[in-house]
Short mmCIF file of N, CA, C and O and ligand atoms in Angstrom, two decimals:
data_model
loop_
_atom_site.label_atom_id
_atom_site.label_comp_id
_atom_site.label_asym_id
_atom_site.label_seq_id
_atom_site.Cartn_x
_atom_site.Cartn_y
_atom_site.Cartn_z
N UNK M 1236 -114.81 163.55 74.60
CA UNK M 1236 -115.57 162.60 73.78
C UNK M 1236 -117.08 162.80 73.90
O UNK M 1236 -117.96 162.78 73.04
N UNK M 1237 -117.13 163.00 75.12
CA UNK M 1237 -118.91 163.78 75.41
C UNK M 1237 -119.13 165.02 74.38
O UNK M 1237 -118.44 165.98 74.71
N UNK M 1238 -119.77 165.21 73.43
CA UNK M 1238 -120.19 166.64 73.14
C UNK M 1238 -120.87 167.47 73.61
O UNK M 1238 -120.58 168.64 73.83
N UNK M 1239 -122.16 166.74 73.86
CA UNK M 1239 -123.30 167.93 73.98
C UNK M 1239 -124.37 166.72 74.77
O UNK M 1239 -124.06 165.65 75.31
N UNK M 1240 -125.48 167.27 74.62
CA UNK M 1240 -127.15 166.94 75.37
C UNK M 1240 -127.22 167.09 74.04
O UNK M 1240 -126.84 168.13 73.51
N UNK M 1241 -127.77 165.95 73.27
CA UNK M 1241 -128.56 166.08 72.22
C UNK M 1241 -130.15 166.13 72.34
O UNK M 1241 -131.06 166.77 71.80
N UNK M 1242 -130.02 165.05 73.43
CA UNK M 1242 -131.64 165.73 74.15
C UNK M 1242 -132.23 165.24 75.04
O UNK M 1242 -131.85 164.07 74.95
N UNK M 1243 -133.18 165.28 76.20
CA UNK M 1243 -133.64 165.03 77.19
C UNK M 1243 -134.96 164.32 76.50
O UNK M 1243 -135.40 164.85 75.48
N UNK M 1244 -135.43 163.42 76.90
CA UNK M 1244 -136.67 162.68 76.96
C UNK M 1244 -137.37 161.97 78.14
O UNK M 1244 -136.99 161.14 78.97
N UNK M 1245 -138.78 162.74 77.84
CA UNK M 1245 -139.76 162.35 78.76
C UNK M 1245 -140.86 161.54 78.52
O UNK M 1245 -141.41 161.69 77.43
N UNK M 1246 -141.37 160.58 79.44
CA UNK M 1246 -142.35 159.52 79.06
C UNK M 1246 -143.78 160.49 79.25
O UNK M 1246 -143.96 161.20 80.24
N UNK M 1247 -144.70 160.38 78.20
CA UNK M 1247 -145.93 161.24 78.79
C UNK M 1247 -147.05 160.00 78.51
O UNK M 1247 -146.86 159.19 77.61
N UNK M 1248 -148.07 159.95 79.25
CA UNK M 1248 -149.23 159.35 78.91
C UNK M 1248 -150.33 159.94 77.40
O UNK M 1248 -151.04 159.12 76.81
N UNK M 1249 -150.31 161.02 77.09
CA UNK M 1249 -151.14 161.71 76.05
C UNK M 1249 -150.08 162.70 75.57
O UNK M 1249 -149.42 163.35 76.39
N UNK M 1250 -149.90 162.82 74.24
CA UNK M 1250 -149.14 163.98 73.75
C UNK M 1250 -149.68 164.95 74.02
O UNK M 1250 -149.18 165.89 74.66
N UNK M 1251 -151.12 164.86 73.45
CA UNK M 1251 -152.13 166.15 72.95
C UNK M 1251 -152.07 167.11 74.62
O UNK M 1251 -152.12 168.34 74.64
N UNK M 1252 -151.95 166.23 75.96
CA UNK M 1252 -152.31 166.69 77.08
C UNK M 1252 -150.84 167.51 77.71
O UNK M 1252 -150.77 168.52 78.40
N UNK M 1253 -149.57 166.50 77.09
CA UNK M 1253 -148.29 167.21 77.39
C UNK M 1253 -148.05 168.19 76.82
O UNK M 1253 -147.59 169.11 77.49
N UNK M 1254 -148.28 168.42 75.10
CA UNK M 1254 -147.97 169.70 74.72
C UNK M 1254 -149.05 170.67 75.01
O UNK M 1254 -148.80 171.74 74.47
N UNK M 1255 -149.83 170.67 75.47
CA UNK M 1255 -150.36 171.53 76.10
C UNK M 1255 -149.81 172.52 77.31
O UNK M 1255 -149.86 173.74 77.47
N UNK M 1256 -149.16 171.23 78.20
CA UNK M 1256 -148.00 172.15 78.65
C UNK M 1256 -147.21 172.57 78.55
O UNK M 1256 -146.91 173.69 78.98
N UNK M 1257 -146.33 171.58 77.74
CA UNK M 1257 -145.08 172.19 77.36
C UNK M 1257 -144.65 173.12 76.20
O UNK M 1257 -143.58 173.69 75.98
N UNK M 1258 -145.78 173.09 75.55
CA UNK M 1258 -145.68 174.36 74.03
C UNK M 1258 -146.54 175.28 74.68
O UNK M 1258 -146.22 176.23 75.39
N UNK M 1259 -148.07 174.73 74.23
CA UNK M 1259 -149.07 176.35 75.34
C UNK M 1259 -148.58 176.88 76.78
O UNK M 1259 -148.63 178.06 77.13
N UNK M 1260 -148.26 176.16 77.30
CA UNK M 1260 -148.25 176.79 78.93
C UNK M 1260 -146.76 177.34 79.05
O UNK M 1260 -146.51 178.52 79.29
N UNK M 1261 -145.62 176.19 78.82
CA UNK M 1261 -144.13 176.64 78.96
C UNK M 1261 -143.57 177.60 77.81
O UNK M 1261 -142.79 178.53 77.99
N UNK M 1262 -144.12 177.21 76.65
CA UNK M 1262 -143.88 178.06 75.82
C UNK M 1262 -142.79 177.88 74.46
O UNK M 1262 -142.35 178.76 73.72
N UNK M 1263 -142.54 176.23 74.45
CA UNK M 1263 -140.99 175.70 73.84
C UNK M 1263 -142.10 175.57 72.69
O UNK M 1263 -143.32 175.46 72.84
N UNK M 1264 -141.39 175.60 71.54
CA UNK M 1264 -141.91 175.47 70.34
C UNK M 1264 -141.98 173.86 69.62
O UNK M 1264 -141.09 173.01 69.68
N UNK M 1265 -142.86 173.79 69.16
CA UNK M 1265 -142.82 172.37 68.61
C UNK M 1265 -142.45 172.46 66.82
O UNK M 1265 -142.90 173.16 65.91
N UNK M 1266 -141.59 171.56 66.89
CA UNK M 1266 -140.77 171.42 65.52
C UNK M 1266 -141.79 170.41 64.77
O UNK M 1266 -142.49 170.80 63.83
N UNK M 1267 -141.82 168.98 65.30
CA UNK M 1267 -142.63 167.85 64.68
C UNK M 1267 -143.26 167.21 65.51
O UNK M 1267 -143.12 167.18 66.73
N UNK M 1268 -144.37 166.39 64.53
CA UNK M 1268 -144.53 165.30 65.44
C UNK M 1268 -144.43 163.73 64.87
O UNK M 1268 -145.40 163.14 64.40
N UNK M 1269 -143.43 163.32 64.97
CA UNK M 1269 -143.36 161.77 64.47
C UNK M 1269 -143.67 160.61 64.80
O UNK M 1269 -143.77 160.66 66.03
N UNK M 1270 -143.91 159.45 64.42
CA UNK M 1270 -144.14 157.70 65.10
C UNK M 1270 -142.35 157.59 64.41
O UNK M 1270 -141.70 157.98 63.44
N UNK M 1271 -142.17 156.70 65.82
CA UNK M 1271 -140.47 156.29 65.22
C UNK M 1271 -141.39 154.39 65.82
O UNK M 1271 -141.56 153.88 66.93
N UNK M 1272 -141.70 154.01 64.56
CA UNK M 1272 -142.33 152.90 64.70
C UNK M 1272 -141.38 152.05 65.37
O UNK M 1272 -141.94 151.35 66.22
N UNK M 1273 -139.72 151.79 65.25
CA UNK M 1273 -138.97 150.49 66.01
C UNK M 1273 -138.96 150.70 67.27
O UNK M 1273 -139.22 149.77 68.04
N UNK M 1274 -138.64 152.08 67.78
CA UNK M 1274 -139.61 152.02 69.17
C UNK M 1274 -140.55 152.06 70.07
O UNK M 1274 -140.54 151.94 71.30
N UNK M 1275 -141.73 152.31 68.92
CA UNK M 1275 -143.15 152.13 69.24
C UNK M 1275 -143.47 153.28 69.97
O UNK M 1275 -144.07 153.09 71.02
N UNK M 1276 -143.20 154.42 69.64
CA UNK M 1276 -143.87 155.65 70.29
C UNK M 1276 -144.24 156.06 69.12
O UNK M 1276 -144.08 155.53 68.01
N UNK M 1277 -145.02 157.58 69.59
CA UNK M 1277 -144.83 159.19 68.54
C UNK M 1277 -144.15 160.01 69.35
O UNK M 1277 -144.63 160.03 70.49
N UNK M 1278 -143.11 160.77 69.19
CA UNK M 1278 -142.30 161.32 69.38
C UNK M 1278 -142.98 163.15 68.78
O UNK M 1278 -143.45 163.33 67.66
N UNK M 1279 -142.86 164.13 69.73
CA UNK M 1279 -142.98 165.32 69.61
C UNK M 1279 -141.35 166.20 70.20
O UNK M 1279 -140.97 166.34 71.36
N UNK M 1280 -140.72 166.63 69.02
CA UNK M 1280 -139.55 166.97 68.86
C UNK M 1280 -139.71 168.69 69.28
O UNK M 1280 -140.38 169.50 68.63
N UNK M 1281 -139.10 168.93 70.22
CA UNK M 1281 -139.15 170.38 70.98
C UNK M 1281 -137.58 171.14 70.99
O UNK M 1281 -137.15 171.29 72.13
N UNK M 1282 -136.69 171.63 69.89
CA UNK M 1282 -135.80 172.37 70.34
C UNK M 1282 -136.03 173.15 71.08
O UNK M 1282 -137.08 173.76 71.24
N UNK M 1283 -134.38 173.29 72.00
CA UNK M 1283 -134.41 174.51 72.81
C UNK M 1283 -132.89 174.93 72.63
O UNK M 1283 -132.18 174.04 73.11
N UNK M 1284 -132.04 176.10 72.03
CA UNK M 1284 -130.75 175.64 71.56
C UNK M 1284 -130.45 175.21 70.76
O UNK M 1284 -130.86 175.19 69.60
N UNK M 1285 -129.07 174.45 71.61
CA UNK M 1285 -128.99 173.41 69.98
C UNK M 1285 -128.59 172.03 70.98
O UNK M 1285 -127.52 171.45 71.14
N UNK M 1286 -130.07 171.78 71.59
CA UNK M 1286 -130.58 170.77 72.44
C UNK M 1286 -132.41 170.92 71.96
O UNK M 1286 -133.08 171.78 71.38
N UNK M 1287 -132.75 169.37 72.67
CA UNK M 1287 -134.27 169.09 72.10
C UNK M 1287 -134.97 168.56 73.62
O UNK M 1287 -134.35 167.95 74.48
N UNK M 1288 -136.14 168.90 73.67
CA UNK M 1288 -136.96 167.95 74.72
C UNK M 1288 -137.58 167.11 73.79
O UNK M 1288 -138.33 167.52 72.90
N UNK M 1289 -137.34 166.13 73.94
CA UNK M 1289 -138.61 165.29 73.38
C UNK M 1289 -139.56 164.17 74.44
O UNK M 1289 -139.26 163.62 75.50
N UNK M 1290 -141.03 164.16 73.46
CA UNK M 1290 -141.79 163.89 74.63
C UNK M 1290 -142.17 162.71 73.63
O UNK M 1290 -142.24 162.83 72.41
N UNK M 1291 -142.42 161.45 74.43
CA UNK M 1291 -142.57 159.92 74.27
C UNK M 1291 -143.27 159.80 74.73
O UNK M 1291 -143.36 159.87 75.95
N UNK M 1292 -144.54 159.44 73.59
CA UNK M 1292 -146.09 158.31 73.62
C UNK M 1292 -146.20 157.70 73.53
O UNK M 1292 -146.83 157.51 72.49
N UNK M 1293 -145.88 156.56 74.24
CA UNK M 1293 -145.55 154.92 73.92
C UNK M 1293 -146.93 154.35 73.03
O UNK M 1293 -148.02 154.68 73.50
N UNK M 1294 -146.93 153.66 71.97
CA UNK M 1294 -147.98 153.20 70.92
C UNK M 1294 -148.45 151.83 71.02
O UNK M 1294 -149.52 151.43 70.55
N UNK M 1295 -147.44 151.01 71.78
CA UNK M 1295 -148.04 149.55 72.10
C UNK M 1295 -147.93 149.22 73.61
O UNK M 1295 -146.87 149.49 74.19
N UNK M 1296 -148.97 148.64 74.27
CA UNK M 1296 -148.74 148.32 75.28
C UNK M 1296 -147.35 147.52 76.30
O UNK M 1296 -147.02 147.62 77.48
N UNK M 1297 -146.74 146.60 74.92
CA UNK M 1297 -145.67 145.73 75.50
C UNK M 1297 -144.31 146.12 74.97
O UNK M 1297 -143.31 145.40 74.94
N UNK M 1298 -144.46 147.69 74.45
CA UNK M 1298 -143.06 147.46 74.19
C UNK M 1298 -142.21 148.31 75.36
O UNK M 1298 -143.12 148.89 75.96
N UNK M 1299 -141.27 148.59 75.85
CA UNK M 1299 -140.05 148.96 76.26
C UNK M 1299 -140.44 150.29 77.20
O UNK M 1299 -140.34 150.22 78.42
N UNK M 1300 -140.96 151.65 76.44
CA UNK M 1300 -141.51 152.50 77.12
C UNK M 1300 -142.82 152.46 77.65
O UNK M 1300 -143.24 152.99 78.69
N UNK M 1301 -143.27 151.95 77.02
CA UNK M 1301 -144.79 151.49 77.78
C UNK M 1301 -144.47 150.75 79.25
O UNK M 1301 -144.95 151.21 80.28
N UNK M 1302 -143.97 150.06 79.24
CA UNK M 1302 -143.75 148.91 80.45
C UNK M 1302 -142.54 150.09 81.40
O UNK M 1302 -142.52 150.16 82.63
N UNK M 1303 -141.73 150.81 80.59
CA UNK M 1303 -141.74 151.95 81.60
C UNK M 1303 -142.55 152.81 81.93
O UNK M 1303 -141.81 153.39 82.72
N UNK M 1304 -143.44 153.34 81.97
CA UNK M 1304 -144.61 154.35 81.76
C UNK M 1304 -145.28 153.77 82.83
O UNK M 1304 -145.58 154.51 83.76
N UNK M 1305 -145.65 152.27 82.90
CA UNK M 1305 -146.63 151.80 83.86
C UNK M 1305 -146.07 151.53 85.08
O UNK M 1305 -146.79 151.29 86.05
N UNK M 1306 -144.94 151.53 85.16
CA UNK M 1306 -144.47 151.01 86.14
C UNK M 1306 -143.76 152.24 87.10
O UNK M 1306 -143.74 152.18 88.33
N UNK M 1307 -143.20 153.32 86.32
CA UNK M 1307 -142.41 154.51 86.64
C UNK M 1307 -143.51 155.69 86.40
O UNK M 1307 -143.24 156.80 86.86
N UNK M 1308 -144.54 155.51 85.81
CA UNK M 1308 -145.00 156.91 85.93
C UNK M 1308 -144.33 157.63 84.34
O UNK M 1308 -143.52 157.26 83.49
N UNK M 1309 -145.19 158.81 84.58
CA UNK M 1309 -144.56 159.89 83.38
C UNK M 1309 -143.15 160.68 83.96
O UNK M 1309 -142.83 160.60 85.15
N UNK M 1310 -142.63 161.17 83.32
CA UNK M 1310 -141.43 161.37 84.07
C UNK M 1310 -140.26 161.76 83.20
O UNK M 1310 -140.63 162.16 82.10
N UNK M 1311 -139.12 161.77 83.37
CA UNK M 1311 -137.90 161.65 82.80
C UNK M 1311 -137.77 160.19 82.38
O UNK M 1311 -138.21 159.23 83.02
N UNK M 1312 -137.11 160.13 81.17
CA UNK M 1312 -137.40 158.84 80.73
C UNK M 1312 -135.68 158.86 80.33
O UNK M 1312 -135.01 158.20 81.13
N UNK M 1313 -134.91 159.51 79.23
CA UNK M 1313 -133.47 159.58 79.34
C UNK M 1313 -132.43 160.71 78.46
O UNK M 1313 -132.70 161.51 77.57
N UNK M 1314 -131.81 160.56 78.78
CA UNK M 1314 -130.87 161.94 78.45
C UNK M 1314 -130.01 161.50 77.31
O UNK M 1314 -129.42 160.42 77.29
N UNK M 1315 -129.96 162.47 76.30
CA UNK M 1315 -128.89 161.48 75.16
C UNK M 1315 -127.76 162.35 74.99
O UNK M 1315 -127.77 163.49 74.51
N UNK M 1316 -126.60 161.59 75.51
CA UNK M 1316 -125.18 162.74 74.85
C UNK M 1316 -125.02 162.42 73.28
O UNK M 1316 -125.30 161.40 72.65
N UNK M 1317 -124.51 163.55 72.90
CA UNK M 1317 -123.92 163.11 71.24
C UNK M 1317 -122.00 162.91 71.98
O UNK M 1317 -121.29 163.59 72.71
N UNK M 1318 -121.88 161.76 71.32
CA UNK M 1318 -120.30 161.55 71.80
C UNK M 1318 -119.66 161.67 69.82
O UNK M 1318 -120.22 161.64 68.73
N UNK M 1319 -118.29 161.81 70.29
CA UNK M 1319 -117.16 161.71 69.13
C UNK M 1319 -117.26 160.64 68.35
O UNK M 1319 -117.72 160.51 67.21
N UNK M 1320 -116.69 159.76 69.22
CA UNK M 1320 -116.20 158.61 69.11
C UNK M 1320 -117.04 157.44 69.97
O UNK M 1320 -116.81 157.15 71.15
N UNK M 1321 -118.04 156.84 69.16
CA UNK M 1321 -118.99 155.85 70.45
C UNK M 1321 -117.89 154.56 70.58
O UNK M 1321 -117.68 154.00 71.66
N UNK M 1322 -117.27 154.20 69.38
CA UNK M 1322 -116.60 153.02 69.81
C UNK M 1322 -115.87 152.72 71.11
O UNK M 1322 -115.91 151.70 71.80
N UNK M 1323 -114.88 154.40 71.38
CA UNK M 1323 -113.88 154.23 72.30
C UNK M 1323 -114.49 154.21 73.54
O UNK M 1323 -114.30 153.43 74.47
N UNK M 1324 -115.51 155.47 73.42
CA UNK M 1324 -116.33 155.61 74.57
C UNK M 1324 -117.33 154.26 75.04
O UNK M 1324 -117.73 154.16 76.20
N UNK M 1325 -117.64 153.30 74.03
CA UNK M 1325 -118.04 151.90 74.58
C UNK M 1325 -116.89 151.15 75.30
O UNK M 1325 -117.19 150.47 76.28
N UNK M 1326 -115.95 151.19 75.01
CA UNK M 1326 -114.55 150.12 75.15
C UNK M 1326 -114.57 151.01 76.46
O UNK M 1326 -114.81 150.05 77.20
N UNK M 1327 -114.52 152.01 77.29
CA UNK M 1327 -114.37 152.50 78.23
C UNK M 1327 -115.54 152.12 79.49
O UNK M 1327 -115.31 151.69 80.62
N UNK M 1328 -116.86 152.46 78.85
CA UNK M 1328 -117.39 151.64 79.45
C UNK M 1328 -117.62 150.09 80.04
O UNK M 1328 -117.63 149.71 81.21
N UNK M 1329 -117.72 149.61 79.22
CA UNK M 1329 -117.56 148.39 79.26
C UNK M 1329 -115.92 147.68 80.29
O UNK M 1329 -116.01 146.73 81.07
N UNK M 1330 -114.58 148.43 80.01
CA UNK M 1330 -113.91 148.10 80.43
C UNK M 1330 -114.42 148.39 82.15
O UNK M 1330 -113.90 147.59 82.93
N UNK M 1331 -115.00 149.02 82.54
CA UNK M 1331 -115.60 150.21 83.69
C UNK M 1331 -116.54 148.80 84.42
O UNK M 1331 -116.55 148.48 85.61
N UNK M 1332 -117.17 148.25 83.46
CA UNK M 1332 -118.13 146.88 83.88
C UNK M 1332 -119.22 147.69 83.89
O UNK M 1332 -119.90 147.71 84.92
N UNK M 1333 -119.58 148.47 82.83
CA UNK M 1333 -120.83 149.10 83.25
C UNK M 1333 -122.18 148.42 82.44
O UNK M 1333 -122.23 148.30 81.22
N UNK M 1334 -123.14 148.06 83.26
CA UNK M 1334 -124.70 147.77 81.93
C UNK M 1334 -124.56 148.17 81.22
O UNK M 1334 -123.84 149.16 81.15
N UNK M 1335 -125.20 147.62 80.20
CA UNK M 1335 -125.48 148.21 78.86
C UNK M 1335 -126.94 147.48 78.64
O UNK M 1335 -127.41 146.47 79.16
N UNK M 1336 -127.33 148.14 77.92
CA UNK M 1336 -128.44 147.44 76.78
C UNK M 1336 -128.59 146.93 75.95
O UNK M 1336 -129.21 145.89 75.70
N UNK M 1337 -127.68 148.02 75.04
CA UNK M 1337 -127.01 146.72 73.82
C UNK M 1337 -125.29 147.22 73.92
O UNK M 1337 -124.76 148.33 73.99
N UNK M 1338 -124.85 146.08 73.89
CA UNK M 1338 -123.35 145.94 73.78
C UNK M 1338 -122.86 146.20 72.52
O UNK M 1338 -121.79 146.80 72.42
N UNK M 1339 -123.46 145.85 71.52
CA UNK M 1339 -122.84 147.11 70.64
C UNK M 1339 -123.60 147.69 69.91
O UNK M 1339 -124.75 147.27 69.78
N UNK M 1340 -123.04 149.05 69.08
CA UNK M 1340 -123.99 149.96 68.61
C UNK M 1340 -124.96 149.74 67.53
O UNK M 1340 -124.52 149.25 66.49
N UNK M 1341 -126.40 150.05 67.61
CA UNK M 1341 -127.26 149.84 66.49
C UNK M 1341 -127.26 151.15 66.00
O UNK M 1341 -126.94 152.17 66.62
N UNK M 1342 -127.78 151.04 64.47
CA UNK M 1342 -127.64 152.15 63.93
C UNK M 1342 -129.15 152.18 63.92
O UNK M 1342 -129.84 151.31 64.45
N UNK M 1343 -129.66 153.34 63.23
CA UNK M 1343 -131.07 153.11 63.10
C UNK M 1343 -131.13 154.03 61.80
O UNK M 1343 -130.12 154.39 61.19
N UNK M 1344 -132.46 154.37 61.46
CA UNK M 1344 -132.80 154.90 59.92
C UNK M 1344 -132.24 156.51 59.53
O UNK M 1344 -132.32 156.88 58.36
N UNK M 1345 -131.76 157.27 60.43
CA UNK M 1345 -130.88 158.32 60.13
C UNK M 1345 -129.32 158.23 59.89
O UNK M 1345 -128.59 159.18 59.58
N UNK M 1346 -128.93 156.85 60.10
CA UNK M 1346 -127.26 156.62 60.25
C UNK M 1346 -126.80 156.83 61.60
O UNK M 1346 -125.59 156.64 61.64
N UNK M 1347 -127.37 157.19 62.94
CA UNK M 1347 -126.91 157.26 63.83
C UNK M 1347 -126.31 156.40 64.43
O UNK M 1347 -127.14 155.49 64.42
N UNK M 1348 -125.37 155.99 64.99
CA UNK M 1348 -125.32 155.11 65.82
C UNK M 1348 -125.23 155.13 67.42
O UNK M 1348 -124.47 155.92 67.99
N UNK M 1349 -125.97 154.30 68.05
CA UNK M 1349 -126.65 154.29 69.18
C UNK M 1349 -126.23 153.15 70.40
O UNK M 1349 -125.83 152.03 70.09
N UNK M 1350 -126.43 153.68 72.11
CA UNK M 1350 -126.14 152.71 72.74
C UNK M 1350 -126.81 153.35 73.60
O UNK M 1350 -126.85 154.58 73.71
N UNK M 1351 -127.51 152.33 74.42
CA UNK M 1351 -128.00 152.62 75.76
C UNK M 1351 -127.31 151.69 76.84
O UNK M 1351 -127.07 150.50 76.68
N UNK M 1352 -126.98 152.59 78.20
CA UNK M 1352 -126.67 152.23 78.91
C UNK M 1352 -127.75 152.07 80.19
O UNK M 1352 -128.44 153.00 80.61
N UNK M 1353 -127.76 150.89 80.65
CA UNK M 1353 -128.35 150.54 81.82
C UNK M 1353 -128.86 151.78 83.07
O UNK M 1353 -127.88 152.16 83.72
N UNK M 1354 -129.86 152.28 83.39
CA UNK M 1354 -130.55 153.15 84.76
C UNK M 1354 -129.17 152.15 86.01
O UNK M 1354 -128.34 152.75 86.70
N UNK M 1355 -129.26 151.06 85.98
CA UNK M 1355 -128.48 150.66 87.29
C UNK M 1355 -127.51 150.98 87.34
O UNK M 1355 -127.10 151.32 88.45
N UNK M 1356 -126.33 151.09 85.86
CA UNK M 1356 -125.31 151.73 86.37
C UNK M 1356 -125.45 153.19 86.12
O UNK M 1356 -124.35 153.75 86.16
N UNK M 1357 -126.30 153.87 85.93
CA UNK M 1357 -126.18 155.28 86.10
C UNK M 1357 -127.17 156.00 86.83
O UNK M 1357 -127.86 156.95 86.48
N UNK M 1358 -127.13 155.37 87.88
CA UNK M 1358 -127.65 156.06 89.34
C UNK M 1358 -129.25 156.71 89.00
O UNK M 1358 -129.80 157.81 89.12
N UNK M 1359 -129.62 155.39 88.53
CA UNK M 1359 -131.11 155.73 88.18
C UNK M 1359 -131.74 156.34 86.49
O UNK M 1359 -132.85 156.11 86.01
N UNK M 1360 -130.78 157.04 85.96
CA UNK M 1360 -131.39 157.25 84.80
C UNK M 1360 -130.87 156.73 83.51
O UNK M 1360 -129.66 156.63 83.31
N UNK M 1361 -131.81 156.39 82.58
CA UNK M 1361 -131.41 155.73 81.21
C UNK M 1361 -129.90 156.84 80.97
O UNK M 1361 -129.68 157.82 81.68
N UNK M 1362 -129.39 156.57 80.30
CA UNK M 1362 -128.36 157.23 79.03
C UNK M 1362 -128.84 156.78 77.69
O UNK M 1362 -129.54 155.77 77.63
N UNK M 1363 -128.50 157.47 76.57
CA UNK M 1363 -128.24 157.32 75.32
C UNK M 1363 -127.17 157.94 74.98
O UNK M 1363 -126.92 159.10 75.31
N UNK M 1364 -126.44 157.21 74.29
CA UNK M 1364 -125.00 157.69 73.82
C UNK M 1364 -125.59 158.06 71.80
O UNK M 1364 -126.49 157.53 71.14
N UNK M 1365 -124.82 158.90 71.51
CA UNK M 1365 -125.27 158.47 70.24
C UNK M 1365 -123.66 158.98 69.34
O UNK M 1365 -122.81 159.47 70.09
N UNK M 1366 -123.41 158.92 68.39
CA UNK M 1366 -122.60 159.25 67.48
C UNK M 1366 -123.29 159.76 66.22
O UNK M 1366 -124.04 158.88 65.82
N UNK M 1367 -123.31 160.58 65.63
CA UNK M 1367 -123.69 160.80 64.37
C UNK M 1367 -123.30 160.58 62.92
O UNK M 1367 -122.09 160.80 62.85
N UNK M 1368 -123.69 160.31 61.96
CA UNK M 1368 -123.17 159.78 60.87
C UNK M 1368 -122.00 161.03 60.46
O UNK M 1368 -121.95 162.25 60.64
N UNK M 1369 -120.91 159.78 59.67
CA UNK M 1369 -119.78 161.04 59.16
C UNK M 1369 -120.20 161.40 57.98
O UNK M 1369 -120.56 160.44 57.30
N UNK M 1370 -120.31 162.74 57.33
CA UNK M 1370 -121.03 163.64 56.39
C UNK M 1370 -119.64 163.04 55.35
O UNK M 1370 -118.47 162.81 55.64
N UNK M 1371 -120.60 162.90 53.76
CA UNK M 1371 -119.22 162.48 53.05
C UNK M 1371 -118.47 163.66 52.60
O UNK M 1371 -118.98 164.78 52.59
N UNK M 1372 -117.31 163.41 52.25
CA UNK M 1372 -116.29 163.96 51.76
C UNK M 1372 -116.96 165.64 51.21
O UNK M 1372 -116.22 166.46 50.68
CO1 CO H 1709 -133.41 159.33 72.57
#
């Protein structure tokens, strides 16, 4: 039900100062750079594969990554599997008693649908689960 690493995300204080390292210095190519305004960053989208780094600039002081950022530092921020099936794979969790964030899945403006699971139950780091929209017929 796990597929893949759809992608690793890191909290940075300055984009302009992270891709500096991570495109000029490391050498990963940069695809985009977006504001995903409902979570209040800009987002710099880095394939590697057919996996992504992405690097998170939190845009308001009080929202969600910001208040991680200040408190945790820049860092690893969370890892997203693409799963099959998020429903079953929630009902498993949950049966498991595991945190969540949101208990059930939000979709957001690509059709994805999405769940984060709690750093406490996973030994320190965020998860993102995601499912992807079914392509029509
Ligand atoms: Co993510």
């Amino acid at each position: 039900m796990i597929k893949r690493i759809d992608h690793v995300a890191i909290v940075v204080e300055s984009l302009r100062e992270a891709l500096n390292f991570f495109q000029e210095t490391l050498g990963l190519a940069l695809e985009e750079v977006a504001p995903e305004p409902e979570q209040h960053v800009t987002v710099a989208f880095m394939p590697v594969g057919d996996t992504e780094v992405e690097l998170l600039e939190p845009d308001e002081t009080d929202s969600g990554v910001a208040r991680f950022l200040r408190k945790r530092g820049e860092g690893l921020h969370h890892i997203c599997f693409e799963v099959t099936d998020i429903d079953a794979v929630l009902a498993r969790l949950k049966n498991a008693g595991v945190e969540l964030i949101n208990e059930e899945p939000v979709t957001n403006r690509l059709g994805w649908r999405l769940v984060f699971v709690h750093p406490k139950s996973a030994h320190g780091v965020l998860i993102e689960l995601y499912e992807a929209p079914r392509t029509e017929g």
